[in-house]
GROMACS .gro file of C-alpha atoms in nm:
model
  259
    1UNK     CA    1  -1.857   3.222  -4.018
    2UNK     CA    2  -2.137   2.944  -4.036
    3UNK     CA    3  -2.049   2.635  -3.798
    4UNK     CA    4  -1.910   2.334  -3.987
    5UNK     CA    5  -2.114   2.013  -3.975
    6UNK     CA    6  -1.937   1.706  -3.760
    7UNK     CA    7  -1.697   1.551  -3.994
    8UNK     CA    8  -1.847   1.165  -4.093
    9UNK     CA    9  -1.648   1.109  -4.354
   10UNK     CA   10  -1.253   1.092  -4.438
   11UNK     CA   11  -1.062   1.131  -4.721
   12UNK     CA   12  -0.720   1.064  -4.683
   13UNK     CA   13  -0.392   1.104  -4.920
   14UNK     CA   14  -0.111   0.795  -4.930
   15UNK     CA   15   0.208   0.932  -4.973
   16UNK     CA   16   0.366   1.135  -4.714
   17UNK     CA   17   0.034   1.142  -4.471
   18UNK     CA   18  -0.001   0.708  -4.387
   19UNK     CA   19   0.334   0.644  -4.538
   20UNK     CA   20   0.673   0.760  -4.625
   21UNK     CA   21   0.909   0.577  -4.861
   22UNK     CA   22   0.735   0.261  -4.801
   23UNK     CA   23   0.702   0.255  -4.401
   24UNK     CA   24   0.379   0.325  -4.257
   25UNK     CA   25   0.410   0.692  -4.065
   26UNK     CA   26   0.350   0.652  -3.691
   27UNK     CA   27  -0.021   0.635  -3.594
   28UNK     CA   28  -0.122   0.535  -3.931
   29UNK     CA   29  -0.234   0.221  -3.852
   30UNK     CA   30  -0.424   0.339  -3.526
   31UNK     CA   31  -0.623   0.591  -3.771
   32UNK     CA   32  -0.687   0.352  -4.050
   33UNK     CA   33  -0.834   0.091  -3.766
   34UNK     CA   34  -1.059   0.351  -3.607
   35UNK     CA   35  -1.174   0.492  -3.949
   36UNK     CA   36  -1.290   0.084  -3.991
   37UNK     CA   37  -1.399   0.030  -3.632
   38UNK     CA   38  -1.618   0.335  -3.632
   39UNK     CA   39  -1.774   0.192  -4.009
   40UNK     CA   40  -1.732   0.641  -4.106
   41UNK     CA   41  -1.723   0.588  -4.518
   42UNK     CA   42  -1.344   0.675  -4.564
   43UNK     CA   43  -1.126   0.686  -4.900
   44UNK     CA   44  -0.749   0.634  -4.886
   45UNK     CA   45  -0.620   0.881  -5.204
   46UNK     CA   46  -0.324   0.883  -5.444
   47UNK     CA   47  -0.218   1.072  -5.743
   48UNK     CA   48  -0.041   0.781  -5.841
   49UNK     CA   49  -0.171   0.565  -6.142
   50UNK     CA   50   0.071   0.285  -6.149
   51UNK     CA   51  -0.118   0.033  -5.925
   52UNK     CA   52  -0.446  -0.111  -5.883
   53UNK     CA   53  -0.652  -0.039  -5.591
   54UNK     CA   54  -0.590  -0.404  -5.574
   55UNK     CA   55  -0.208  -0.376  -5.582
   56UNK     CA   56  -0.240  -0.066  -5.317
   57UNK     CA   57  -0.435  -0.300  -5.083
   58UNK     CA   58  -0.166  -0.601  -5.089
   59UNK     CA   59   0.114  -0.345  -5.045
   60UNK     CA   60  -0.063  -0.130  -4.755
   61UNK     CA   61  -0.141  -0.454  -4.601
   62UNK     CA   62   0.217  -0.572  -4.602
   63UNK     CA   63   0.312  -0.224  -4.452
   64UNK     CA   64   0.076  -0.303  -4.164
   65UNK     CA   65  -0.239  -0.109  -4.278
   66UNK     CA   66  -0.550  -0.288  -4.393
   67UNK     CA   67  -0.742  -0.061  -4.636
   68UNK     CA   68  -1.024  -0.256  -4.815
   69UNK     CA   69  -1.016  -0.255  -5.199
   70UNK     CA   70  -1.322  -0.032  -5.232
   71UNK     CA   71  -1.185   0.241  -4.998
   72UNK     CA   72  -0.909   0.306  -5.238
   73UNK     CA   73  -0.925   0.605  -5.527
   74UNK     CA   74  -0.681   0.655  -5.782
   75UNK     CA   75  -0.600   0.898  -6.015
   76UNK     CA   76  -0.661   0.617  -6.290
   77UNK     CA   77  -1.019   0.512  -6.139
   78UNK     CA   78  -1.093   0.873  -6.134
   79UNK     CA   79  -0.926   0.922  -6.509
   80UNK     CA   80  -1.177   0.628  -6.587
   81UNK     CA   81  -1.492   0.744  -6.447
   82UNK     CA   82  -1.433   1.084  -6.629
   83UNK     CA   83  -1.397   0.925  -6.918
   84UNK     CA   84  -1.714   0.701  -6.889
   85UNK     CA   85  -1.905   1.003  -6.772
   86UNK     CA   86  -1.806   1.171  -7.138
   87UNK     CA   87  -1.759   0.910  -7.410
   88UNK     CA   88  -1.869   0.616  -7.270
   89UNK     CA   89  -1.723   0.269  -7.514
   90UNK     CA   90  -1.418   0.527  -7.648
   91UNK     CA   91  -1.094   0.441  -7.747
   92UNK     CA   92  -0.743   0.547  -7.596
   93UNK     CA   93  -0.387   0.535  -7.636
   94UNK     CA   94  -0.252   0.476  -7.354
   95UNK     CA   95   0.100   0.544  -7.185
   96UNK     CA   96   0.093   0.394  -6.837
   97UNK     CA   97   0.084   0.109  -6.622
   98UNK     CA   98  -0.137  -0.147  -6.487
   99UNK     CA   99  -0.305   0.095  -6.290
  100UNK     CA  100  -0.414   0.307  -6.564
  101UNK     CA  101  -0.477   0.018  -6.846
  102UNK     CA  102  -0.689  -0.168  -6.598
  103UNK     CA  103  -0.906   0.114  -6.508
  104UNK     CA  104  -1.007   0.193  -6.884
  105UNK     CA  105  -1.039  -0.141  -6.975
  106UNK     CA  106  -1.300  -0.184  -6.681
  107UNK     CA  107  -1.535   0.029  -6.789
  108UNK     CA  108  -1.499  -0.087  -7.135
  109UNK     CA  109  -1.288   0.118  -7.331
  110UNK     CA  110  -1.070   0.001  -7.647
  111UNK     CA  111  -0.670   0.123  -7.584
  112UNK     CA  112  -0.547   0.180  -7.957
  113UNK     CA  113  -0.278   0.367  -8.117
  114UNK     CA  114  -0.534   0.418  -8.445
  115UNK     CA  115  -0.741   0.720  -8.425
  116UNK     CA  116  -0.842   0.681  -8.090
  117UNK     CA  117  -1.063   0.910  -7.959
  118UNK     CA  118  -0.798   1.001  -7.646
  119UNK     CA  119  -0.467   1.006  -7.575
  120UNK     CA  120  -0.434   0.937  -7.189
  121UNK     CA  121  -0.111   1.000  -7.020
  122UNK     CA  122  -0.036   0.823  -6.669
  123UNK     CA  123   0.248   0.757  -6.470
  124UNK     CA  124   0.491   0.520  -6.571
  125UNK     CA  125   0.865   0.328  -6.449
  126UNK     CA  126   0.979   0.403  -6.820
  127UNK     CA  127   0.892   0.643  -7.005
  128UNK     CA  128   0.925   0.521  -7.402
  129UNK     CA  129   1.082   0.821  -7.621
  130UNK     CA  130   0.890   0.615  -7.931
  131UNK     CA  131   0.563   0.676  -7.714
  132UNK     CA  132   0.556   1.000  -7.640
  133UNK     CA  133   0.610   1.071  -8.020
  134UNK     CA  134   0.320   0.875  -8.104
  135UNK     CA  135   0.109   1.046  -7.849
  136UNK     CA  136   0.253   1.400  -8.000
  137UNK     CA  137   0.113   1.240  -8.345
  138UNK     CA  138  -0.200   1.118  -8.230
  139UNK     CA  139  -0.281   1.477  -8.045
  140UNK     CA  140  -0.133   1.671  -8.341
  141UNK     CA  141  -0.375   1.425  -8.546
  142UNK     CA  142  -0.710   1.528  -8.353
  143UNK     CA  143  -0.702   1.303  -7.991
  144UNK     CA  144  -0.813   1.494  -7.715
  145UNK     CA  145  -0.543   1.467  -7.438
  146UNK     CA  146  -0.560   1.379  -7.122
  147UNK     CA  147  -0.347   1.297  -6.824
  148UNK     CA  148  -0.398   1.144  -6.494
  149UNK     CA  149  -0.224   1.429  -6.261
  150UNK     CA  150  -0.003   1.755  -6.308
  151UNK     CA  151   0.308   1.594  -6.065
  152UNK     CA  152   0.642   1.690  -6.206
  153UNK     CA  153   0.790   1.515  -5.965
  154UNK     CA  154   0.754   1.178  -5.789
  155UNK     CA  155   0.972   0.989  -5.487
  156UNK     CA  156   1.175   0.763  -5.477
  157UNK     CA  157   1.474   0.666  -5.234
  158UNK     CA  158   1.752   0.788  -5.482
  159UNK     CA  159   1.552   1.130  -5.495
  160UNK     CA  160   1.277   1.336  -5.700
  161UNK     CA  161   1.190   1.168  -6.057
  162UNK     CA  162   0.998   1.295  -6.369
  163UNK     CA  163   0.607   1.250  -6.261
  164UNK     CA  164   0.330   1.252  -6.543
  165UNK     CA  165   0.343   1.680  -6.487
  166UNK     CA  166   0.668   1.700  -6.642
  167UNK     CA  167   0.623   1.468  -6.965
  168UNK     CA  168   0.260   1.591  -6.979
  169UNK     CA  169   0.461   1.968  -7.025
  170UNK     CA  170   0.698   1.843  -7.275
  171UNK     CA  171   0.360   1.652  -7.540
  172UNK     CA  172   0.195   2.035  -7.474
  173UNK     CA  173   0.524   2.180  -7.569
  174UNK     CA  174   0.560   1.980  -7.895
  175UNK     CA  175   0.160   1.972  -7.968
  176UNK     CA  176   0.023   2.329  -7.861
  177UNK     CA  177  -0.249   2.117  -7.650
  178UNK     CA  178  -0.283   2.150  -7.272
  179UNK     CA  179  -0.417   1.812  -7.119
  180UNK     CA  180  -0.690   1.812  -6.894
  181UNK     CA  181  -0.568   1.653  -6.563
  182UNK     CA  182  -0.798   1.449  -6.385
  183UNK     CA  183  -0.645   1.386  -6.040
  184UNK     CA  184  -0.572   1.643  -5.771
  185UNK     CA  185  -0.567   1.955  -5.769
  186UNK     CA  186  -0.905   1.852  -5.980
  187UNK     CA  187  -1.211   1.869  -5.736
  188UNK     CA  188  -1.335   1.629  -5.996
  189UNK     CA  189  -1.115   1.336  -5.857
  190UNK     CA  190  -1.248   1.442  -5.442
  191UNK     CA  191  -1.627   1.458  -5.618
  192UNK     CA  192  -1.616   1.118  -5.769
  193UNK     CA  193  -1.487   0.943  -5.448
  194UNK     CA  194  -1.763   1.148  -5.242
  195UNK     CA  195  -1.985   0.977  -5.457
  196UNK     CA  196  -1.824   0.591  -5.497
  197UNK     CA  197  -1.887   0.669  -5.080
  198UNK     CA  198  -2.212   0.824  -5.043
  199UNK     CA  199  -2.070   1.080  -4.888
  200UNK     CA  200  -2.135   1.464  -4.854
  201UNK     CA  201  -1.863   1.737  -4.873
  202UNK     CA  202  -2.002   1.974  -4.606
  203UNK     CA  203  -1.936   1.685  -4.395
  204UNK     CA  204  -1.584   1.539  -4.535
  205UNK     CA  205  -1.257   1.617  -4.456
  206UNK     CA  206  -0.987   1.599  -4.712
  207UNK     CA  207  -0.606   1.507  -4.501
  208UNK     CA  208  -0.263   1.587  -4.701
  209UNK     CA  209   0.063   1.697  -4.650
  210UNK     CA  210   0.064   1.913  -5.003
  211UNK     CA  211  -0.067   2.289  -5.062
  212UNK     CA  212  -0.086   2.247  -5.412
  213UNK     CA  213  -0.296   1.954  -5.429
  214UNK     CA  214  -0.409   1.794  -5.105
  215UNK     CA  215  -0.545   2.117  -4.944
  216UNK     CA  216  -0.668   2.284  -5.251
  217UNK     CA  217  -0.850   1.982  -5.386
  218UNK     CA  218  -1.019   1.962  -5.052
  219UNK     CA  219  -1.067   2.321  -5.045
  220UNK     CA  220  -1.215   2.373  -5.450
  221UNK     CA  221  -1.409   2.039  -5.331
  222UNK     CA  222  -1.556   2.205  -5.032
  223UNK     CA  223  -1.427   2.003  -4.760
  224UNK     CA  224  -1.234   2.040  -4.429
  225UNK     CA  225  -0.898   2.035  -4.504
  226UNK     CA  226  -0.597   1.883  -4.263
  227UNK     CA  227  -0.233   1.970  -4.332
  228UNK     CA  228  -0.004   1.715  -4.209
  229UNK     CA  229   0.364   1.781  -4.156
  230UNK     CA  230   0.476   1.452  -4.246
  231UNK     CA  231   0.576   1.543  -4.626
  232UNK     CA  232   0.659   1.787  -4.840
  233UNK     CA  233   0.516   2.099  -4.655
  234UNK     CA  234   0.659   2.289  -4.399
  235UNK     CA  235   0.499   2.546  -4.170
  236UNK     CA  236   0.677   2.790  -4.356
  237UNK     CA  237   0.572   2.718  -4.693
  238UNK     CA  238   0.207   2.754  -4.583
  239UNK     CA  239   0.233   3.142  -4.547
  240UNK     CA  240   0.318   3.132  -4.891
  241UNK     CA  241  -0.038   3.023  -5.057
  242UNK     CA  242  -0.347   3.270  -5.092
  243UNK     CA  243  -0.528   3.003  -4.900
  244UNK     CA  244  -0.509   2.783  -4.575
  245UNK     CA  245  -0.607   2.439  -4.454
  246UNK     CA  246  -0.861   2.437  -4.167
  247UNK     CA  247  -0.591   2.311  -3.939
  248UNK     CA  248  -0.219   2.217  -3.968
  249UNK     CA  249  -0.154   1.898  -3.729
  250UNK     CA  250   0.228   1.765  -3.640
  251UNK     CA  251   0.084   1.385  -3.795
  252UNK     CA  252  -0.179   1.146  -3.871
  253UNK     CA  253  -0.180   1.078  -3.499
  254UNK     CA  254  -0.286   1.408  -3.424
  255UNK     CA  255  -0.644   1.296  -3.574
  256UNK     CA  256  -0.716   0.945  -3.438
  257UNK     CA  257  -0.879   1.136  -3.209
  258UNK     CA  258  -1.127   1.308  -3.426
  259UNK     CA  259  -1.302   1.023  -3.581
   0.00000   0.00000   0.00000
């Protein structure tokens, strides 16, 4: 195999890899600091499109971990830039949060329910019955559907609830339409933050603690990948995929050292 070029740039995901149910995983903040101290272009990643990178930033911050605006990427902001890059001015209807609303409005988009030219499906607290059947209409009526991530499930502290996956399964199920998903897995979503950074894949590394998204995005992407063991994987479960990260670490702390 060719030699890999030094890593000088990080991409990092949220949940389960800097923090876990709200409390910032142990040598989080010492990686976050040296990623800033050593000025590397670094993005901080999350499939979820309820907040603003603005909203991430005050609640990382509270947590301990100061992560500049600009060094956060959504699954909204990438939603958003997809849909720039396509139909730039378009119309959407729209079932999500701040996050997601936010993101489309700031690149100008129009969020109707009348013949809009989308029907974009984020995540949400609650999700509206009377919505979904007015995104089945829409769909059913000609909008081309799209949705911010495949999760079927997300966390919480009472356990696993319905993620934007599972509702997205049940509008396919009543329209016939499969949405296209714009967040991880998607290489799309690890491309577009490469770019908002300036930074090259053959010299990125993508950091997660899922198979299914973290290390395949990276992988698809074409990026050094880093399994952490903080989350949802287990050793295990690794043996189970067709593919492998570049290197499974115990934690975050594990690659302080690498920057």
């Amino acid at each position: 195999m060719s030699e890999r070029k030094p890593i000088e740039s990080w991409l990092t995901d949220m949940d389960g890899v800097l923090i876990h149910e709200g409390v910032p995983i142990p040598g989080a903040d010492a990686f976050i600091k040296k990623l800033r101290d050593s000025e590397k272009p670094f993005l901080v990643l999350t499939n979820n499109s309820i907040y603003t990178a603005r909203d991430l930033h005050a609640r990382l911050r509270r947590m301990g971990l100061d992560v500049p605006v600009e060094n956060i990427w959504t699954s909204a902001l990438a939603t958003a830039k997809f849909l720039d890059d396509q139909r730039p001015g378009g119309t959407a209807y729209v079932i999500g949060e701040a996050g997601l609303t936010t993101a489309l409005h700031d690149i100008g988009y129009v969020l109707t329910d009348h013949e809009p030219d989308y029907v974009v499906l984020g995540e949400t607290r609650t999700y509206s019955f009377e919505a979904m059947t007015q995104a089945v209409r829409l769909i059913r009526g000609g909008a081309r559907f799209i949705a911010t991530n495949p999760d079927e499930t997300g966390p919480s502290t009472e356990g696993p609830l319905p993620a934007t996956g599972a509702v997205a399964a049940l509008i396919t199920k009543a329209t016939g339409k499969q949405p296209y998903f714009a967040g991880k897995p998607n290489p799309l979503m690890m491309r577009t933050g490469l770019n908002a950074i300036g930074a090259h894949s053959e010299s990125s590394a993508m950091i997660g603690d899922r198979m299914d998204t973290d290390v395949l995005a990276g992988l698809e992407a074409g990026m050094q990948t880093f399994l952490v063991l903080t989350g949802l994987t287990t050793p295990e479960e690794v043996e189970r995929y067709p593919y492998r990260p570049s290197k499974i670490v115990d934690s975050i702390a594990d690659l302080v050292d690498r920057i």
